[in-house]
Amino acid sequence: MESESSIDFQKDFLGVSDQNETSQQIHTRKESNVAANKLNDIPEAPQEVKNHLGDVVVENIMERIKEAEKKEEKQSNVGDRASPKRKSGNNEKLAGKKKATKTGNPLVLAPLSHIPLKTLLDIEAELVYIDEEEISFEFVVPAARHGPDGADAVSTATDSAVSRVDERLQAALREASTCFGQKNYAVAAGLFATALELCSKGAAIGKSFDPSPEDISSIASFIETKLVTCYLKLRKPDLALNHSHRSITLNPAYFRNHLRQAAVFRRLERYSEAARSAMIADYMYWLTGGTEKHISKLIKLYWQAMIEEAITREESFSVMYTPFVTKLKVDNRDKMMNTFTKKHPGYTQLIYTDPRGLHILPQTTEWSSPPPQQYLLTLGFRNKQTGKTLEKVSSRKVPVFSDLKLPFSPLTEEDLRRQWETVGKKIMPVMDLIRSTKLTDNVCACSHAIEKLHYASILGRLQQVTEQSQVINQAMAELATIPYLQDISQQDAELLQSLMADAMDTLEGRRSDKERVWNKMEKV
């Protein structure tokens, strides 16, 4: 199998002798084989996409080894500066931490993905950091509305929008762009932030023009995207995160906004969320009339890489995708369970198939063709209670994480801490992976946003304000995107508007948290 041969190559490349293997190396090799088996349950990319990769396996290995060495050297330097007393007290903890994070030895790195890191960086250079040297205004008008002369229409619309921008704002943006072009990203970020403040105070469109909400949103979204790019260049993805969310809320139809969000999530090692962002980016590219197959292939490649990275790094559960042909019968379900058990014997405490619709994969998805190949997703858990909790949440129409001992009883701080430990660290990672291959939810259109908002409510009550703000902004971006992903009913449209209004009120500190739509749903 391809994955196993990759791992054998890695071992030979590093010069490990089978005769001299330590017990740690044997254990690590077994872990690598488990991860390889996980990847084997993901269909291969089409040959035309695989050809894009080139022969860069060695470069990928070296890149990961260098990252491991840097981390190890950094840990070593910190340890050398510590006092003898502190060092002796922490030796055992550090050793345990190294074993847990698996970064002490190049062999114990997360198994190689099919898609090299260099390829991902090349995709980001081409699609995320576009117009880096000469920043242009990216006021996007969906190409699908333009007809055969779409490119000219976009150019005309862009020029027209730029000419209407307030002169003070234009000057601020030119100065920021100059600094960015000089690679002075910190100063550029400050200037873009100043430009955003001007925009929020009404200095977006010149006084001689009648401003439209679309123009103002486009200008603000453009500035937010530049802040994302600045902070990514500064290696500060945590500062880029909220800007990436807001750029989508302001302009959800622009595919690059979603791809930039994916790049931020990748830097934060939130791979499942990066995969979902890339999936939406690819769909938006097609929806708004994108016709360059090369771009769509690169986005799909990025989407695939993020799924693989999420699966291989996950230790608490594993997944298996089964092509869906006809309605699942009991006999077929039993066969799937048996197949999963044989392939993933370490994840059999609870096995179940996602009941909330079918999944798609980048390797077999073509938006312009008839419905893409769909898959059933089977999940297996090492911890039975985690699986049961997720199964219970998935069976509800609205996936709230209620843990009340008595109806309407207030949660104590201890209850909230327990919910945060369960939801934030065990359940949300699984939900995020499920969402990474499912564009829409056929039970409730707003379910993903409700998950996030309910989790944000828990964070707010625990006084984790920064994290709460990030989760709410992410939920708002999701809500703004929903009408582009699927047709929604009048009831869903009203729910969406209520959720968006309540999310905005929460960010601005208006009204009690108890009055939020998602908290009322929990009581019901």
Coordinates of C-alpha atoms in Angstrom, one line a residue:
M1 CA 0.0 0.0 0.0
E2 CA 1.2 3.5 -0.8
S3 CA 1.0 4.8 2.8
E4 CA 3.0 1.8 4.2
S5 CA 5.7 2.2 1.5
S6 CA 6.0 5.9 2.4
I7 CA 6.6 5.0 6.0
D8 CA 9.2 2.3 5.1
F9 CA 10.9 4.9 3.0
Q10 CA 11.0 7.3 5.9
K11 CA 12.6 4.7 8.1
D12 CA 15.3 3.8 5.6
F13 CA 16.0 7.5 4.9
L14 CA 16.6 8.2 8.5
G15 CA 19.1 5.2 8.7
V16 CA 17.2 3.2 11.3
S17 CA 18.4 -0.4 11.5
D18 CA 15.7 -3.1 12.1
Q19 CA 18.3 -5.1 14.1
N20 CA 19.0 -2.2 16.5
E21 CA 15.4 -1.0 17.0
T22 CA 14.6 0.1 20.5
S23 CA 11.2 -0.7 22.1
Q24 CA 10.3 3.0 21.6
Q25 CA 11.0 2.8 17.9
I26 CA 9.0 -0.4 17.6
H27 CA 6.1 1.3 19.4
T28 CA 6.4 4.3 17.2
R29 CA 6.4 2.2 14.0
K30 CA 3.2 0.6 15.2
E31 CA 1.6 4.0 15.7
S32 CA 2.8 5.0 12.2
N33 CA 1.1 1.9 10.8
V34 CA -2.1 2.8 12.6
A35 CA -2.1 6.2 11.1
A36 CA -1.2 4.8 7.7
N37 CA -4.3 2.6 8.0
K38 CA -6.4 5.7 8.7
L39 CA -5.1 7.3 5.5
N40 CA -5.8 4.1 3.5
D41 CA -9.5 4.6 4.3
I42 CA -9.4 7.9 2.3
P43 CA -9.7 7.4 -1.5
E44 CA -6.7 8.5 -3.5
A45 CA -6.6 11.8 -5.4
P46 CA -7.3 11.5 -9.2
Q47 CA -4.1 11.0 -11.2
E48 CA -4.2 14.5 -12.7
V49 CA -4.1 16.0 -9.2
K50 CA -1.4 13.6 -8.0
N51 CA 0.9 14.5 -10.9
H52 CA 0.9 18.1 -9.5
L53 CA 2.7 16.9 -6.4
G54 CA 6.0 16.0 -8.1
D55 CA 8.7 13.9 -6.4
V56 CA 8.9 15.8 -3.2
V57 CA 8.7 13.1 -0.5
V58 CA 12.2 13.7 0.7
E59 CA 11.6 17.5 0.9
N60 CA 8.6 16.8 3.0
I61 CA 10.5 14.5 5.4
M62 CA 13.3 17.0 5.8
E63 CA 10.8 19.8 6.4
R64 CA 9.2 17.9 9.3
I65 CA 12.6 16.8 10.7
K66 CA 13.7 20.5 10.7
E67 CA 10.5 21.5 12.5
A68 CA 11.1 18.8 15.1
E69 CA 14.7 19.8 15.6
K70 CA 13.7 23.4 16.1
K71 CA 11.1 22.5 18.7
E72 CA 13.6 20.2 20.5
E73 CA 16.3 22.8 20.4
K74 CA 13.9 25.4 21.8
Q75 CA 12.8 23.1 24.6
S76 CA 16.5 22.4 25.4
N77 CA 17.4 26.1 25.5
V78 CA 14.5 26.8 27.9
G79 CA 15.7 24.0 30.1
D80 CA 19.3 25.2 30.1
R81 CA 18.2 28.6 31.4
A82 CA 16.1 27.1 34.2
S83 CA 17.5 26.9 37.7
P84 CA 18.9 23.5 38.9
K85 CA 16.0 23.2 41.4
R86 CA 13.4 23.9 38.7
K87 CA 15.1 21.6 36.2
S88 CA 15.2 18.7 38.7
G89 CA 11.6 19.3 39.6
N90 CA 10.4 19.3 36.0
N91 CA 12.5 16.6 34.5
E92 CA 9.9 13.9 34.9
K93 CA 7.1 16.3 33.6
L94 CA 9.2 17.3 30.5
A95 CA 9.9 13.6 29.7
G96 CA 6.2 12.8 30.0
K97 CA 5.3 15.8 27.8
K98 CA 7.8 14.7 25.1
K99 CA 6.3 11.3 25.1
A100 CA 2.8 12.7 24.9
T101 CA 3.5 15.1 22.1
K102 CA 5.9 12.8 20.2
T103 CA 8.3 15.5 19.1
G104 CA 11.5 14.2 20.7
N105 CA 12.6 12.0 17.8
P106 CA 12.0 12.5 14.1
L107 CA 10.6 9.0 13.9
V108 CA 7.8 9.9 16.3
L109 CA 6.4 12.8 14.2
A110 CA 2.9 12.5 12.9
P111 CA 2.9 10.1 9.9
L112 CA 3.5 11.6 6.5
S113 CA 0.5 12.9 4.6
H114 CA 0.1 12.0 1.0
I115 CA 0.5 15.7 0.2
P116 CA 3.8 17.4 1.1
L117 CA 4.1 20.6 3.2
K118 CA 5.9 22.3 0.3
T119 CA 2.9 21.8 -1.9
L120 CA 0.6 23.4 0.6
L121 CA 3.0 26.4 0.9
D122 CA 3.1 26.7 -2.9
I123 CA -0.8 26.7 -3.0
E124 CA -0.9 29.4 -0.3
A125 CA 1.7 31.5 -2.2
E126 CA -0.4 31.3 -5.4
L127 CA -3.9 31.7 -3.9
V128 CA -3.7 33.2 -0.4
Y129 CA -0.9 35.8 -0.9
I130 CA -2.1 37.0 -4.2
D131 CA -1.0 40.4 -5.5
E132 CA 1.6 40.6 -2.8
E133 CA 4.0 42.9 -4.5
E134 CA 1.4 45.3 -5.9
I135 CA -1.7 45.1 -3.8
S136 CA -4.9 45.7 -5.8
F137 CA -8.4 46.3 -4.5
E138 CA -10.3 43.0 -4.5
F139 CA -13.9 44.2 -4.8
V140 CA -15.5 41.1 -6.1
V141 CA -18.6 40.8 -8.2
P142 CA -19.5 37.1 -8.7
A143 CA -18.5 36.1 -12.2
A144 CA -21.6 34.0 -12.6
R145 CA -23.5 37.3 -13.0
H146 CA -21.3 38.6 -15.8
G147 CA -21.8 36.2 -18.6
P148 CA -19.0 35.6 -21.2
D149 CA -17.4 39.0 -20.5
G150 CA -17.1 38.3 -16.8
A151 CA -13.4 39.3 -16.5
D152 CA -14.0 42.7 -18.1
A153 CA -17.0 43.2 -15.9
V154 CA -15.0 42.5 -12.8
S155 CA -12.3 44.9 -13.9
T156 CA -14.8 47.7 -14.6
A157 CA -16.6 47.1 -11.3
T158 CA -13.3 47.2 -9.4
D159 CA -12.1 50.4 -11.1
S160 CA -15.5 52.0 -10.4
A161 CA -15.4 50.9 -6.7
V162 CA -11.9 52.2 -6.2
S163 CA -12.8 55.6 -7.7
R164 CA -15.7 55.9 -5.2
V165 CA -13.5 55.2 -2.1
D166 CA -13.1 58.2 0.2
E167 CA -9.9 60.1 -0.5
R168 CA -8.7 59.8 3.1
L169 CA -9.2 56.1 3.1
Q170 CA -7.5 55.8 -0.3
A171 CA -4.4 57.6 1.1
A172 CA -4.3 55.3 4.2
L173 CA -4.6 52.2 2.0
R174 CA -1.9 53.4 -0.4
E175 CA 0.5 54.0 2.6
A176 CA -0.3 50.6 4.1
S177 CA 0.2 48.9 0.7
T178 CA 3.6 50.5 0.3
C179 CA 4.7 49.2 3.6
F180 CA 3.4 45.8 2.8
G181 CA 5.3 45.8 -0.5
Q182 CA 8.5 46.7 1.5
K183 CA 7.8 43.7 3.7
N184 CA 7.3 45.9 6.7
Y185 CA 4.3 43.9 7.8
A186 CA 4.0 45.2 11.3
V187 CA 3.7 48.8 10.2
A188 CA 1.4 47.8 7.4
A189 CA -0.9 46.0 9.8
G190 CA -1.1 49.1 12.0
L191 CA -1.9 51.3 8.9
F192 CA -4.6 48.8 7.7
A193 CA -6.1 48.8 11.2
T194 CA -6.2 52.7 11.0
A195 CA -7.9 52.4 7.6
L196 CA -10.5 50.0 9.0
E197 CA -11.2 52.5 11.8
L198 CA -11.8 55.2 9.2
C199 CA -14.1 52.9 7.3
S200 CA -16.1 52.2 10.5
K201 CA -16.5 55.9 11.1
G202 CA -18.2 56.4 7.7
A203 CA -15.1 57.3 5.6
A204 CA -15.6 54.5 3.2
I205 CA -17.3 56.1 0.1
G206 CA -16.7 59.6 -1.1
K207 CA -19.3 62.2 -0.1
S208 CA -20.3 62.8 -3.7
F209 CA -21.5 59.2 -4.1
D210 CA -24.5 57.4 -2.8
P211 CA -23.0 54.5 -0.8
S212 CA -24.5 51.0 -1.1
P213 CA -24.2 48.4 1.6
E214 CA -22.4 46.1 -0.8
D215 CA -19.7 48.7 -1.6
I216 CA -19.1 49.4 2.1
S217 CA -18.9 45.7 2.9
S218 CA -16.5 45.1 0.0
I219 CA -14.2 47.8 1.2
A220 CA -14.3 46.6 4.9
S221 CA -13.8 43.0 3.8
F222 CA -10.8 44.0 1.6
I223 CA -9.1 45.7 4.6
E224 CA -9.8 42.7 6.8
T225 CA -8.2 40.4 4.3
K226 CA -5.1 42.5 4.2
L227 CA -4.9 42.3 8.0
V228 CA -5.1 38.6 7.7
T229 CA -2.2 38.5 5.2
C230 CA -0.1 40.8 7.4
Y231 CA -0.5 38.7 10.5
L232 CA 0.1 35.5 8.6
K233 CA 3.4 37.0 7.3
L234 CA 4.2 38.0 10.9
R235 CA 3.5 34.4 12.0
K236 CA 0.7 35.5 14.3
P237 CA -2.2 33.4 13.1
D238 CA -4.0 34.0 16.4
L239 CA -4.3 37.7 15.6
A240 CA -5.3 36.9 12.0
L241 CA -8.2 34.7 13.1
N242 CA -10.9 37.2 13.9
H243 CA -10.1 39.2 10.8
S244 CA -10.4 36.1 8.6
H245 CA -13.9 35.5 10.1
R246 CA -15.0 39.1 9.6
S247 CA -13.8 39.2 6.0
I248 CA -16.2 36.3 5.3
T249 CA -19.1 37.8 7.2
L250 CA -18.7 41.0 5.1
N251 CA -18.2 39.2 1.8
P252 CA -19.1 35.5 2.0
A253 CA -19.2 35.0 -1.8
Y254 CA -15.5 35.6 -2.3
F255 CA -13.7 32.2 -2.4
R256 CA -10.3 33.7 -1.3
N257 CA -11.7 34.9 2.0
H258 CA -12.5 31.3 2.9
L259 CA -9.1 30.1 1.7
R260 CA -7.4 32.6 3.8
Q261 CA -9.4 31.4 6.8
A262 CA -8.2 27.9 5.9
A263 CA -4.6 29.1 5.9
V264 CA -5.1 30.7 9.4
F265 CA -6.6 27.5 10.8
R266 CA -3.7 25.5 9.3
R267 CA -1.2 27.6 11.1
L268 CA -3.2 27.1 14.3
E269 CA -3.1 23.4 13.7
R270 CA -6.9 23.3 13.5
Y271 CA -6.9 21.0 10.5
S272 CA -10.6 19.9 10.4
E273 CA -11.8 23.5 10.4
A274 CA -9.2 24.3 7.7
A275 CA -10.6 21.5 5.6
R276 CA -14.1 22.9 5.9
S277 CA -13.0 26.3 4.9
A278 CA -11.1 24.9 1.9
M279 CA -14.2 22.9 0.9
I280 CA -16.4 26.0 1.0
A281 CA -13.7 28.0 -0.9
D282 CA -13.8 25.4 -3.7
Y283 CA -17.6 25.5 -3.8
M284 CA -17.7 29.3 -3.8
Y285 CA -15.2 29.4 -6.7
W286 CA -17.5 27.3 -8.8
L287 CA -20.7 29.1 -7.6
T288 CA -19.4 32.5 -8.6
G289 CA -18.3 31.4 -12.1
G290 CA -14.7 30.4 -11.6
T291 CA -13.7 28.5 -14.7
E292 CA -9.9 27.8 -14.2
K293 CA -9.7 24.1 -13.5
H294 CA -6.1 24.6 -12.2
I295 CA -7.3 26.8 -9.3
S296 CA -10.1 24.4 -8.4
K297 CA -7.6 21.5 -8.4
L298 CA -5.2 23.3 -6.0
I299 CA -8.1 24.2 -3.6
K300 CA -9.2 20.5 -3.6
L301 CA -5.6 19.4 -3.0
Y302 CA -5.5 21.8 0.0
W303 CA -8.9 20.5 1.3
Q304 CA -7.6 16.9 1.0
A305 CA -4.4 17.6 2.8
M306 CA -6.2 19.2 5.7
I307 CA -8.5 16.2 6.0
E308 CA -5.6 13.8 6.0
E309 CA -3.7 15.9 8.5
A310 CA -6.7 16.0 10.9
I311 CA -7.2 12.2 10.7
T312 CA -3.6 11.2 11.2
R313 CA -3.1 13.5 14.2
E314 CA -6.3 12.5 16.0
E315 CA -5.7 10.0 18.7
S316 CA -9.2 9.7 20.4
F317 CA -11.2 8.5 17.4
S318 CA -10.8 7.2 13.8
V319 CA -13.0 7.3 10.7
M320 CA -13.8 5.3 7.6
Y321 CA -15.5 6.5 4.4
T322 CA -17.7 4.0 2.5
P323 CA -19.0 4.8 -1.0
F324 CA -22.8 5.2 -0.8
V325 CA -24.8 3.4 -3.5
T326 CA -28.2 2.5 -2.1
K327 CA -30.0 2.8 1.2
L328 CA -28.0 1.2 4.0
K329 CA -29.5 -2.1 5.1
V330 CA -28.9 -3.9 8.4
D331 CA -26.6 -6.5 6.8
N332 CA -24.5 -3.8 5.1
R333 CA -24.3 -1.9 8.3
D334 CA -23.0 -5.0 10.1
K335 CA -20.4 -5.5 7.4
M336 CA -19.2 -1.9 7.7
M337 CA -18.9 -2.4 11.5
N338 CA -16.8 -5.6 11.0
T339 CA -14.6 -3.9 8.3
F340 CA -14.0 -1.0 10.6
T341 CA -13.1 -3.3 13.6
K342 CA -10.6 -5.1 11.5
K343 CA -9.0 -2.0 10.1
H344 CA -9.0 0.0 13.4
P345 CA -8.9 -2.4 16.3
G346 CA -7.9 0.3 18.7
Y347 CA -11.0 2.4 18.2
T348 CA -13.9 -0.1 18.9
Q349 CA -15.2 1.1 22.3
L350 CA -18.1 2.6 20.3
I351 CA -18.7 2.5 16.6
Y352 CA -21.5 4.3 14.8
T353 CA -22.3 5.8 11.4
D354 CA -23.0 9.5 11.1
P355 CA -26.8 9.8 11.0
R356 CA -27.0 13.4 9.7
G357 CA -26.6 12.9 6.0
L358 CA -23.9 11.8 3.5
H359 CA -20.4 13.1 3.0
I360 CA -18.3 14.2 0.0
L361 CA -14.5 14.0 -0.5
P362 CA -12.3 16.3 -2.6
Q363 CA -10.9 13.4 -4.7
T364 CA -14.3 12.7 -6.2
T365 CA -16.1 16.0 -6.1
E366 CA -16.9 18.0 -9.2
W367 CA -19.5 20.7 -8.5
S368 CA -20.4 21.3 -12.1
S369 CA -21.2 17.7 -12.7
P370 CA -24.3 15.7 -11.4
P371 CA -24.2 15.1 -7.6
P372 CA -20.7 14.0 -6.6
Q373 CA -19.9 10.5 -5.2
Q374 CA -21.3 10.4 -1.6
Y375 CA -19.9 8.5 1.3
L376 CA -21.1 7.1 4.6
L377 CA -18.9 8.2 7.5
T378 CA -18.2 5.6 10.2
L379 CA -16.6 6.8 13.5
G380 CA -14.9 4.6 16.1
F381 CA -13.8 5.8 19.6
R382 CA -11.3 4.8 22.1
N383 CA -13.5 6.2 24.9
K384 CA -17.0 4.9 25.0
Q385 CA -18.5 7.9 26.9
T386 CA -17.2 10.3 24.3
G387 CA -18.8 8.3 21.5
K388 CA -22.1 8.1 23.5
T389 CA -22.1 11.8 24.1
L390 CA -21.5 12.6 20.4
E391 CA -24.2 10.0 19.4
K392 CA -26.7 11.7 21.7
V393 CA -25.9 15.2 20.3
S394 CA -26.1 14.0 16.7
S395 CA -29.5 12.6 17.2
R396 CA -31.0 16.0 18.1
K397 CA -32.4 18.3 15.5
V398 CA -30.5 21.2 17.0
P399 CA -27.1 20.0 18.4
V400 CA -26.9 21.8 21.8
F401 CA -24.7 20.4 24.5
S402 CA -27.1 20.3 27.4
D403 CA -25.7 18.8 30.6
L404 CA -28.3 20.1 33.1
K405 CA -29.0 17.8 36.1
L406 CA -32.5 19.3 36.4
P407 CA -34.5 21.2 33.8
F408 CA -33.9 25.0 34.0
S409 CA -31.5 24.6 36.9
P410 CA -28.5 27.0 36.7
L411 CA -25.1 25.6 35.9
T412 CA -22.5 25.8 38.6
E413 CA -18.9 26.8 37.7
E414 CA -18.0 23.2 38.2
D415 CA -20.7 22.1 35.8
L416 CA -19.4 24.7 33.3
R417 CA -15.8 23.5 33.6
R418 CA -17.0 19.9 33.1
Q419 CA -18.9 21.0 30.0
W420 CA -15.9 22.9 28.6
E421 CA -13.7 19.9 29.1
T422 CA -16.2 17.6 27.4
V423 CA -17.4 19.9 24.7
G424 CA -14.3 21.9 23.8
K425 CA -11.7 19.1 24.1
K426 CA -13.6 15.9 23.2
I427 CA -16.8 16.7 21.2
M428 CA -16.0 19.8 19.1
P429 CA -13.0 18.2 17.4
V430 CA -15.2 15.3 16.3
M431 CA -17.9 17.6 15.1
D432 CA -15.4 19.7 13.2
L433 CA -14.0 16.6 11.4
I434 CA -17.6 15.5 10.5
R435 CA -18.2 19.0 9.0
S436 CA -15.0 19.0 7.0
T437 CA -16.7 16.6 4.4
K438 CA -20.3 17.8 4.6
L439 CA -21.2 21.1 2.9
T440 CA -24.7 21.4 4.3
D441 CA -26.8 19.8 7.1
N442 CA -30.0 18.3 5.9
V443 CA -31.6 18.5 9.4
C444 CA -31.1 22.1 10.4
A445 CA -29.3 24.6 8.1
C446 CA -28.0 26.6 11.1
S447 CA -26.8 23.6 13.1
H448 CA -23.0 24.3 12.7
A449 CA -23.4 27.9 13.8
I450 CA -25.6 26.9 16.7
E451 CA -22.9 24.4 17.9
K452 CA -20.4 27.3 17.9
L453 CA -22.7 29.8 19.6
H454 CA -23.6 27.4 22.3
Y455 CA -19.9 26.7 22.9
A456 CA -19.2 30.4 22.9
S457 CA -21.9 30.8 25.7
I458 CA -20.0 28.3 27.8
L459 CA -16.7 30.2 27.2
G460 CA -18.4 33.5 28.1
R461 CA -19.7 32.2 31.4
L462 CA -16.1 31.0 32.2
Q463 CA -14.9 34.5 31.5
Q464 CA -12.7 33.4 28.5
V465 CA -13.5 36.5 26.6
T466 CA -10.9 36.3 23.8
E467 CA -11.9 32.7 22.9
Q468 CA -15.6 33.6 23.1
S469 CA -15.1 36.5 20.6
Q470 CA -13.3 34.2 18.2
V471 CA -16.0 31.5 18.3
I472 CA -18.8 34.0 17.9
N473 CA -17.1 35.6 14.9
Q474 CA -16.6 32.2 13.4
A475 CA -20.3 31.4 13.9
M476 CA -21.2 34.7 12.2
A477 CA -19.1 33.9 9.2
E478 CA -20.8 30.5 9.0
L479 CA -24.3 32.1 9.2
A480 CA -23.4 34.6 6.5
T481 CA -22.3 31.8 4.2
I482 CA -25.3 29.5 4.6
P483 CA -27.6 31.1 2.0
Y484 CA -24.9 30.5 -0.6
L485 CA -24.6 26.8 0.3
Q486 CA -28.2 25.8 0.2
D487 CA -31.8 26.8 -0.3
I488 CA -33.3 27.7 3.1
S489 CA -36.8 27.8 4.3
Q490 CA -38.6 30.8 5.7
Q491 CA -38.3 29.3 9.2
D492 CA -34.5 28.8 8.7
A493 CA -34.1 32.3 7.4
E494 CA -35.8 33.8 10.4
L495 CA -33.7 31.7 12.7
L496 CA -30.5 32.7 10.9
Q497 CA -31.4 36.4 11.3
S498 CA -32.1 36.0 15.0
L499 CA -28.9 34.1 15.5
M500 CA -26.9 36.8 13.7
A501 CA -28.5 39.6 15.6
D502 CA -28.0 37.9 19.0
A503 CA -24.3 37.1 18.1
M504 CA -23.8 40.8 17.3
D505 CA -25.4 41.8 20.5
T506 CA -23.2 39.5 22.5
L507 CA -20.0 40.9 20.8
E508 CA -21.2 44.4 21.6
G509 CA -22.1 43.5 25.2
R510 CA -25.8 44.2 24.8
R511 CA -28.5 42.3 26.7
S512 CA -28.2 39.3 29.0
D513 CA -26.6 36.2 27.7
K514 CA -29.6 34.2 29.0
E515 CA -31.8 35.9 26.4
R516 CA -29.9 34.4 23.5
V517 CA -31.7 32.2 20.9
W518 CA -29.3 29.3 21.3
N519 CA -29.8 29.3 25.1
K520 CA -33.6 29.3 24.7
M521 CA -33.2 26.3 22.4
E522 CA -31.3 24.4 25.2
K523 CA -34.2 24.9 27.6
V524 CA -36.7 23.7 25.0

